[in-house]
PDB file of C-alpha atoms in Angstrom:
ATOM      1  CA  ASP A   1       4.684  13.914  -5.868  1.00 96.00           C
ATOM      2  CA  ILE A   2       7.434  11.744  -6.379  1.00 97.00           C
ATOM      3  CA  GLN A   3       6.127   9.474  -9.304  1.00 98.00           C
ATOM      4  CA  MET A   4       7.034   5.530  -9.434  1.00 98.00           C
ATOM      5  CA  THR A   5       7.106   4.081 -12.709  1.00 98.00           C
ATOM      6  CA  GLN A   6       7.441   0.149 -13.337  1.00 98.00           C
ATOM      7  CA  SER A   7       8.486  -1.473 -16.442  1.00 98.00           C
ATOM      8  CA  PRO A   8       7.453  -3.632 -17.797  1.00 97.00           C
ATOM      9  CA  SER A   9       3.550  -3.160 -17.339  1.00 97.00           C
ATOM     10  CA  SER A  10       2.801  -7.040 -17.801  1.00 97.00           C
ATOM     11  CA  VAL A  11       6.092  -9.996 -18.282  1.00 97.00           C
ATOM     12  CA  SER A  12       5.248 -13.645 -19.496  1.00 96.00           C
ATOM     13  CA  ALA A  13       7.095 -16.482 -18.191  1.00 96.00           C
ATOM     14  CA  SER A  14       7.884 -19.683 -16.887  1.00 96.00           C
ATOM     15  CA  VAL A  15       8.459 -21.548 -14.029  1.00 96.00           C
ATOM     16  CA  GLY A  16      12.203 -22.010 -13.327  1.00 96.00           C
ATOM     17  CA  ASP A  17      12.466 -18.412 -14.768  1.00 96.00           C
ATOM     18  CA  ARG A  18      14.871 -15.769 -13.415  1.00 97.00           C
ATOM     19  CA  VAL A  19      12.828 -12.302 -13.930  1.00 97.00           C
ATOM     20  CA  THR A  20      13.579  -8.747 -13.026  1.00 98.00           C
ATOM     21  CA  ILE A  21      10.902  -6.238 -12.546  1.00 98.00           C
ATOM     22  CA  THR A  22      12.340  -2.196 -12.431  1.00 98.00           C
ATOM     23  CA  CYS A  23      11.364   0.604 -10.818  1.00 98.00           C
ATOM     24  CA  ARG A  24      12.491   4.120 -11.525  1.00 98.00           C
ATOM     25  CA  ALA A  25      11.893   7.068  -8.883  1.00 98.00           C
ATOM     26  CA  SER A  26      11.033  10.673 -10.537  1.00 98.00           C
ATOM     27  CA  GLN A  27      13.497  11.998  -8.016  1.00 98.00           C
ATOM     28  CA  ASP A  28      16.226  10.277  -5.205  1.00 97.00           C
ATOM     29  CA  ILE A  29      14.368   8.290  -2.463  1.00 96.00           C
ATOM     30  CA  ASN A  30      17.616   6.814  -1.517  1.00 95.00           C
ATOM     31  CA  SER A  31      17.081   3.523  -0.364  1.00 95.00           C
ATOM     32  CA  TRP A  32      13.211   4.019   0.953  1.00 95.00           C
ATOM     33  CA  LEU A  33      11.643   1.274  -1.597  1.00 97.00           C
ATOM     34  CA  ALA A  34       9.240  -1.139  -0.655  1.00 97.00           C
ATOM     35  CA  TRP A  35       7.649  -4.067  -3.337  1.00 98.00           C
ATOM     36  CA  TYR A  36       4.565  -5.928  -2.847  1.00 98.00           C
ATOM     37  CA  GLN A  37       3.000  -8.754  -4.289  1.00 98.00           C
ATOM     38  CA  GLN A  38      -0.605  -9.121  -5.390  1.00 98.00           C
ATOM     39  CA  LYS A  39      -2.797 -12.515  -5.808  1.00 98.00           C
ATOM     40  CA  PRO A  40      -6.315 -11.671  -7.512  1.00 96.00           C
ATOM     41  CA  GLY A  41      -8.817 -11.091  -4.492  1.00 96.00           C
ATOM     42  CA  LYS A  42      -6.198 -10.604  -1.625  1.00 98.00           C
ATOM     43  CA  ALA A  43      -4.580  -7.729   0.007  1.00 98.00           C
ATOM     44  CA  PRO A  44      -1.167  -6.984  -0.644  1.00 98.00           C
ATOM     45  CA  LYS A  45       1.632  -8.774   0.419  1.00 98.00           C
ATOM     46  CA  LEU A  46       4.892  -6.712   1.709  1.00 97.00           C
ATOM     47  CA  LEU A  47       7.567  -8.314   0.011  1.00 98.00           C
ATOM     48  CA  ILE A  48      10.974  -6.177   0.412  1.00 97.00           C
ATOM     49  CA  TYR A  49      11.498  -3.001   2.238  1.00 95.00           C
ATOM     50  CA  VAL A  50      14.306  -0.273   2.386  1.00 94.00           C
ATOM     51  CA  ALA A  51      15.128  -1.539  -1.046  1.00 96.00           C
ATOM     52  CA  SER A  52      16.743  -5.045  -0.468  1.00 96.00           C
ATOM     53  CA  ASN A  53      15.536  -5.982   2.948  1.00 95.00           C
ATOM     54  CA  LEU A  54      13.529  -9.398   2.680  1.00 96.00           C
ATOM     55  CA  GLN A  55      10.286  -9.296   5.061  1.00 95.00           C
ATOM     56  CA  SER A  56      10.483 -12.019   7.476  1.00 95.00           C
ATOM     57  CA  GLY A  57       8.213 -15.351   5.738  1.00 96.00           C
ATOM     58  CA  VAL A  58       9.152 -14.366   1.793  1.00 97.00           C
ATOM     59  CA  PRO A  59      10.914 -17.218  -0.012  1.00 97.00           C
ATOM     60  CA  SER A  60      15.004 -16.047  -0.676  1.00 97.00           C
ATOM     61  CA  ARG A  61      14.763 -16.144  -4.497  1.00 97.00           C
ATOM     62  CA  PHE A  62      12.922 -12.710  -3.895  1.00 98.00           C
ATOM     63  CA  SER A  63      15.466  -9.916  -3.875  1.00 98.00           C
ATOM     64  CA  GLY A  64      15.902  -6.351  -3.959  1.00 98.00           C
ATOM     65  CA  SER A  65      18.484  -4.164  -5.092  1.00 98.00           C
ATOM     66  CA  GLY A  66      19.056  -0.532  -6.171  1.00 98.00           C
ATOM     67  CA  SER A  67      19.450   2.982  -4.589  1.00 97.00           C
ATOM     68  CA  GLY A  68      19.012   6.949  -5.705  1.00 97.00           C
ATOM     69  CA  THR A  69      16.268   6.073  -8.860  1.00 98.00           C
ATOM     70  CA  ASP A  70      16.638   3.050 -10.003  1.00 98.00           C
ATOM     71  CA  PHE A  71      15.378   0.044  -8.404  1.00 98.00           C
ATOM     72  CA  THR A  72      14.663  -4.013  -9.145  1.00 98.00           C
ATOM     73  CA  LEU A  73      12.917  -6.818  -7.441  1.00 98.00           C
ATOM     74  CA  THR A  74      14.491 -10.107  -8.930  1.00 98.00           C
ATOM     75  CA  ILE A  75      12.447 -13.568  -8.355  1.00 97.00           C
ATOM     76  CA  SER A  76      16.084 -16.362  -9.237  1.00 95.00           C
ATOM     77  CA  SER A  77      13.621 -18.939  -9.883  1.00 95.00           C
ATOM     78  CA  LEU A  78      10.024 -18.895 -10.629  1.00 96.00           C
ATOM     79  CA  GLN A  79       7.637 -20.755  -8.746  1.00 96.00           C
ATOM     80  CA  PRO A  80       3.876 -21.718  -9.791  1.00 94.00           C
ATOM     81  CA  GLU A  81       2.234 -19.178  -6.517  1.00 95.00           C
ATOM     82  CA  ASP A  82       4.768 -16.298  -7.959  1.00 96.00           C
ATOM     83  CA  PHE A  83       2.147 -15.219 -10.452  1.00 93.00           C
ATOM     84  CA  ALA A  84       1.082 -12.071  -9.663  1.00 97.00           C
ATOM     85  CA  THR A  85       0.789  -8.838 -10.105  1.00 98.00           C
ATOM     86  CA  TYR A  86       3.927  -7.167  -8.296  1.00 98.00           C
ATOM     87  CA  TYR A  87       4.031  -3.167  -7.302  1.00 98.00           C
ATOM     88  CA  CYS A  88       6.667  -0.851  -5.872  1.00 98.00           C
ATOM     89  CA  GLN A  89       6.077   1.880  -3.679  1.00 98.00           C
ATOM     90  CA  GLN A  90       8.453   4.881  -2.336  1.00 97.00           C
ATOM     91  CA  ALA A  91       8.284   5.494   1.365  1.00 91.00           C
ATOM     92  CA  SER A  92      10.756   8.690   1.487  1.00 93.00           C
ATOM     93  CA  SER A  93       8.398  11.437   1.264  1.00 92.00           C
ATOM     94  CA  PHE A  94       4.555  12.437   1.584  1.00 94.00           C
ATOM     95  CA  PRO A  95       2.594  11.559   0.198  1.00 96.00           C
ATOM     96  CA  ILE A  96       3.729   8.169  -0.392  1.00 96.00           C
ATOM     97  CA  THR A  97       3.166   6.716  -3.677  1.00 98.00           C
ATOM     98  CA  PHE A  98       3.099   3.497  -5.937  1.00 98.00           C
ATOM     99  CA  GLY A  99       4.144   2.790  -9.484  1.00 98.00           C
ATOM    100  CA  GLN A 100       1.551   1.414 -11.758  1.00 98.00           C
ATOM    101  CA  GLY A 101       2.133  -2.594 -11.341  1.00 98.00           C
ATOM    102  CA  THR A 102       3.669  -5.201 -13.399  1.00 98.00           C
ATOM    103  CA  ARG A 103       1.384  -8.383 -14.109  1.00 98.00           C
ATOM    104  CA  LEU A 104       3.683 -11.417 -13.790  1.00 97.00           C
ATOM    105  CA  GLU A 105       2.176 -14.185 -16.450  1.00 96.00           C
ATOM    106  CA  ILE A 106       2.569 -17.603 -17.026  1.00 89.00           C
ATOM    107  CA  LYS A 107       3.594 -18.236 -20.574  1.00 87.00           C
TER     108      LYS A 107
ATOM    109  CA  GLN E   1      -0.434 -11.727  15.817  1.00 95.00           C
ATOM    110  CA  VAL E   2      -1.064  -7.968  14.335  1.00 97.00           C
ATOM    111  CA  THR E   3      -4.153  -8.015  12.428  1.00 98.00           C
ATOM    112  CA  LEU E   4      -6.655  -4.984  10.892  1.00 98.00           C
ATOM    113  CA  LYS E   5     -10.502  -5.089   9.612  1.00 98.00           C
ATOM    114  CA  GLU E   6     -11.572  -2.247   7.328  1.00 98.00           C
ATOM    115  CA  SER E   7     -15.306  -1.899   7.894  1.00 98.00           C
ATOM    116  CA  GLY E   8     -17.842   0.929   6.820  1.00 97.00           C
ATOM    117  CA  PRO E   9     -20.736   0.802   3.807  1.00 98.00           C
ATOM    118  CA  ALA E  10     -20.725  -1.383   0.682  1.00 98.00           C
ATOM    119  CA  LEU E  11     -22.772   1.075  -1.186  1.00 98.00           C
ATOM    120  CA  VAL E  12     -23.174   4.667  -0.764  1.00 98.00           C
ATOM    121  CA  LYS E  13     -24.807   7.491  -2.961  1.00 98.00           C
ATOM    122  CA  PRO E  14     -22.700  10.571  -5.204  1.00 97.00           C
ATOM    123  CA  THR E  15     -22.221  13.683  -3.019  1.00 97.00           C
ATOM    124  CA  GLN E  16     -22.604  11.161   0.413  1.00 98.00           C
ATOM    125  CA  THR E  17     -19.362  10.906   2.931  1.00 98.00           C
ATOM    126  CA  LEU E  18     -17.907   8.163   3.378  1.00 98.00           C
ATOM    127  CA  THR E  19     -16.750   6.977   6.689  1.00 98.00           C
ATOM    128  CA  LEU E  20     -14.653   4.332   7.381  1.00 98.00           C
ATOM    129  CA  THR E  21     -13.572   2.249   9.781  1.00 98.00           C
ATOM    130  CA  CYS E  22     -10.061   0.122  10.886  1.00 98.00           C
ATOM    131  CA  THR E  23     -10.066  -1.879  13.860  1.00 98.00           C
ATOM    132  CA  PHE E  24      -6.707  -3.477  14.609  1.00 98.00           C
ATOM    133  CA  SER E  25      -5.174  -5.519  17.174  1.00 97.00           C
ATOM    134  CA  GLY E  26      -1.827  -6.704  18.420  1.00 96.00           C
ATOM    135  CA  PHE E  27      -0.453  -3.343  18.005  1.00 96.00           C
ATOM    136  CA  SER E  28      -0.534   0.162  20.218  1.00 95.00           C
ATOM    137  CA  LEU E  29      -0.841   3.564  18.160  1.00 96.00           C
ATOM    138  CA  ASN E  30       0.149   4.858  21.284  1.00 94.00           C
ATOM    139  CA  THR E  31       3.964   3.243  20.379  1.00 93.00           C
ATOM    140  CA  SER E  32       6.567   5.651  19.107  1.00 93.00           C
ATOM    141  CA  GLY E  33       7.187   5.024  15.657  1.00 93.00           C
ATOM    142  CA  MET E  34       3.441   3.127  15.050  1.00 96.00           C
ATOM    143  CA  CYS E  35       1.361   4.249  12.241  1.00 96.00           C
ATOM    144  CA  VAL E  36      -2.186   3.243  10.825  1.00 98.00           C
ATOM    145  CA  SER E  37      -2.681   3.875   6.621  1.00 98.00           C
ATOM    146  CA  TRP E  38      -5.635   3.990   4.104  1.00 98.00           C
ATOM    147  CA  ILE E  39      -4.890   2.378   0.533  1.00 98.00           C
ATOM    148  CA  ARG E  40      -7.442   2.093  -2.291  1.00 98.00           C
ATOM    149  CA  GLN E  41      -7.749   0.139  -5.703  1.00 98.00           C
ATOM    150  CA  PRO E  42      -9.910   0.698  -7.902  1.00 98.00           C
ATOM    151  CA  PRO E  43     -11.223  -2.456  -9.781  1.00 97.00           C
ATOM    152  CA  GLY E  44      -8.751  -3.762 -12.340  1.00 96.00           C
ATOM    153  CA  LYS E  45      -6.319  -0.768 -11.520  1.00 98.00           C
ATOM    154  CA  ALA E  46      -3.446   0.061  -9.157  1.00 98.00           C
ATOM    155  CA  LEU E  47      -2.735   0.808  -5.557  1.00 98.00           C
ATOM    156  CA  GLU E  48      -3.432   4.669  -4.151  1.00 98.00           C
ATOM    157  CA  TRP E  49      -2.321   5.682  -1.070  1.00 98.00           C
ATOM    158  CA  LEU E  50      -4.697   7.984   0.815  1.00 98.00           C
ATOM    159  CA  ALA E  51      -4.061   8.972   4.269  1.00 98.00           C
ATOM    160  CA  LEU E  52      -1.480   8.276   7.061  1.00 97.00           C
ATOM    161  CA  ILE E  53      -1.629   8.880  11.529  1.00 97.00           C
ATOM    162  CA  ASP E  54       0.805   8.308  12.886  1.00 95.00           C
ATOM    163  CA  TRP E  55       1.374   7.670  17.262  1.00 95.00           C
ATOM    164  CA  ASP E  56       1.662  11.394  17.766  1.00 94.00           C
ATOM    165  CA  ASP E  57      -1.305  12.224  15.954  1.00 96.00           C
ATOM    166  CA  ASP E  58       0.561  13.747  13.038  1.00 95.00           C
ATOM    167  CA  LYS E  59      -1.774  13.313   9.411  1.00 97.00           C
ATOM    168  CA  TYR E  60      -0.459  12.953   6.214  1.00 96.00           C
ATOM    169  CA  TYR E  61      -2.916  12.961   2.780  1.00 98.00           C
ATOM    170  CA  SER E  62      -2.827  12.396  -0.540  1.00 98.00           C
ATOM    171  CA  THR E  63      -2.017  15.687  -2.362  1.00 97.00           C
ATOM    172  CA  SER E  64      -5.245  15.481  -4.841  1.00 97.00           C
ATOM    173  CA  LEU E  65      -7.657  13.876  -2.408  1.00 98.00           C
ATOM    174  CA  LYS E  66      -6.621  15.793   0.989  1.00 97.00           C
ATOM    175  CA  THR E  67      -9.509  18.496   0.505  1.00 98.00           C
ATOM    176  CA  ARG E  68     -11.729  15.573   1.180  1.00 98.00           C
ATOM    177  CA  LEU E  69     -10.088  13.128   3.186  1.00 98.00           C
ATOM    178  CA  THR E  70      -9.861  13.615   7.172  1.00 98.00           C
ATOM    179  CA  ILE E  71      -8.152  10.690   9.183  1.00 98.00           C
ATOM    180  CA  SER E  72      -8.451  10.104  12.618  1.00 98.00           C
ATOM    181  CA  LYS E  73      -7.325   7.952  15.280  1.00 97.00           C
ATOM    182  CA  ASP E  74      -9.227   6.352  18.809  1.00 96.00           C
ATOM    183  CA  THR E  75      -6.175   4.763  20.653  1.00 94.00           C
ATOM    184  CA  SER E  76      -8.633   3.429  23.386  1.00 94.00           C
ATOM    185  CA  LYS E  77     -10.606   1.721  20.821  1.00 96.00           C
ATOM    186  CA  ASN E  78      -7.712   0.253  18.278  1.00 97.00           C
ATOM    187  CA  GLN E  79      -9.697   2.054  15.744  1.00 98.00           C
ATOM    188  CA  VAL E  80      -8.212   4.471  12.653  1.00 98.00           C
ATOM    189  CA  VAL E  81     -11.175   6.666  11.029  1.00 98.00           C
ATOM    190  CA  LEU E  82     -10.774   7.546   6.989  1.00 98.00           C
ATOM    191  CA  THR E  83     -14.023  10.051   5.905  1.00 98.00           C
ATOM    192  CA  MET E  84     -14.284  11.180   2.637  1.00 98.00           C
ATOM    193  CA  THR E  85     -16.675  13.523   1.187  1.00 98.00           C
ATOM    194  CA  ASN E  86     -18.689  14.167  -1.681  1.00 98.00           C
ATOM    195  CA  MET E  87     -18.206  10.870  -3.072  1.00 98.00           C
ATOM    196  CA  ASP E  88     -18.655   9.940  -6.662  1.00 98.00           C
ATOM    197  CA  PRO E  89     -18.585   7.139  -8.940  1.00 98.00           C
ATOM    198  CA  VAL E  90     -14.838   6.841  -9.726  1.00 98.00           C
ATOM    199  CA  ASP E  91     -14.277   6.677  -6.105  1.00 98.00           C
ATOM    200  CA  THR E  92     -15.282   2.945  -6.249  1.00 98.00           C
ATOM    201  CA  ALA E  93     -12.481   0.834  -5.043  1.00 98.00           C
ATOM    202  CA  THR E  94     -11.661  -1.688  -2.376  1.00 98.00           C
ATOM    203  CA  TYR E  95     -10.373   0.142   0.409  1.00 98.00           C
ATOM    204  CA  TYR E  96      -7.803  -0.932   2.384  1.00 98.00           C
ATOM    205  CA  CYS E  97      -5.803   0.200   6.076  1.00 98.00           C
ATOM    206  CA  ALA E  98      -2.402  -0.988   7.121  1.00 98.00           C
ATOM    207  CA  ARG E  99      -0.022  -0.630   9.924  1.00 97.00           C
ATOM    208  CA  THR E 100       3.630   0.716   9.480  1.00 95.00           C
ATOM    209  CA  GLN E 101       6.173   1.998  11.333  1.00 91.00           C
ATOM    210  CA  HIS E 102       7.815   6.123  10.716  1.00 85.00           C
ATOM    211  CA  LEU E 103      11.128   6.124  11.484  1.00 81.00           C
ATOM    212  CA  ALA E 104      13.050   9.686  11.223  1.00 75.00           C
ATOM    213  CA  VAL E 105      13.526  10.295   8.124  1.00 76.00           C
ATOM    214  CA  ALA E 106      10.903   7.259   6.042  1.00 82.00           C
ATOM    215  CA  ILE E 107       8.644   5.264   6.981  1.00 85.00           C
ATOM    216  CA  LEU E 108       8.807   1.035   6.412  1.00 87.00           C
ATOM    217  CA  GLY E 109       6.625  -0.826   4.585  1.00 93.00           C
ATOM    218  CA  PHE E 110       3.188  -1.659   4.967  1.00 97.00           C
ATOM    219  CA  ASP E 111       2.250  -4.428   6.910  1.00 96.00           C
ATOM    220  CA  PRO E 112       0.266  -6.573   7.443  1.00 97.00           C
ATOM    221  CA  TRP E 113      -2.883  -5.407   5.574  1.00 98.00           C
ATOM    222  CA  GLY E 114      -6.682  -5.851   6.376  1.00 98.00           C
ATOM    223  CA  GLN E 115      -8.542  -7.658   3.943  1.00 98.00           C
ATOM    224  CA  GLY E 116      -9.964  -4.762   1.996  1.00 98.00           C
ATOM    225  CA  THR E 117     -13.475  -3.720   2.044  1.00 98.00           C
ATOM    226  CA  LEU E 118     -15.498  -2.789  -1.318  1.00 98.00           C
ATOM    227  CA  VAL E 119     -17.622   0.533  -1.638  1.00 98.00           C
ATOM    228  CA  THR E 120     -19.409   1.192  -4.641  1.00 98.00           C
ATOM    229  CA  VAL E 121     -20.528   4.300  -5.118  1.00 98.00           C
ATOM    230  CA  SER E 122     -24.185   4.860  -7.472  1.00 97.00           C
ATOM    231  CA  SER E 123     -27.334   6.103  -7.267  1.00 96.00           C
TER     232      SER E 123
END
């Protein structure tokens, strides 16, 4: 199975900050990576697919980059509604695997 | 508008078999590339992918759970069913179903997701 490792596990930031979350795959997954946002008590929401494609309706302050084994999710200017947990997920091969999550907290 | 909704028992006893149903609308599992997956999340923990079924009735399972899982579809009812045998308290989780698309070489992201259903395993 492909292992997905996110860092950091948690991060504290302020409104307006730029935040970057990284995700590393245990083997080459090309660009087959997705990012999700999850708020407490809610289902995850797709933000980015195929590493850098913004899902329809997602604000442009979210962006994704990377290929191969190393990927990043960047929020350019944090808004109050962005405080949540973020997950990466590889879509290159079965079984599909998720990262362990990154909790983004208010400083 | 694409929607999915999970249904099933809220409480199961250890060793019992869990059966969950995902009822969807706004798309057809007869359409080439369409897939439905099950994902779960224990309280306070990360997401765990369980299984996927595609338009061609191909099925894929989690490595660690594949001996306990069966996924099936009823396209006439727009439903996907997941069964998990020999339930244990560690299987307590919110279970989600989600749509995705299977390209020739990989799959796209899961979107949208159902609201999830909490299943507690306890005697």
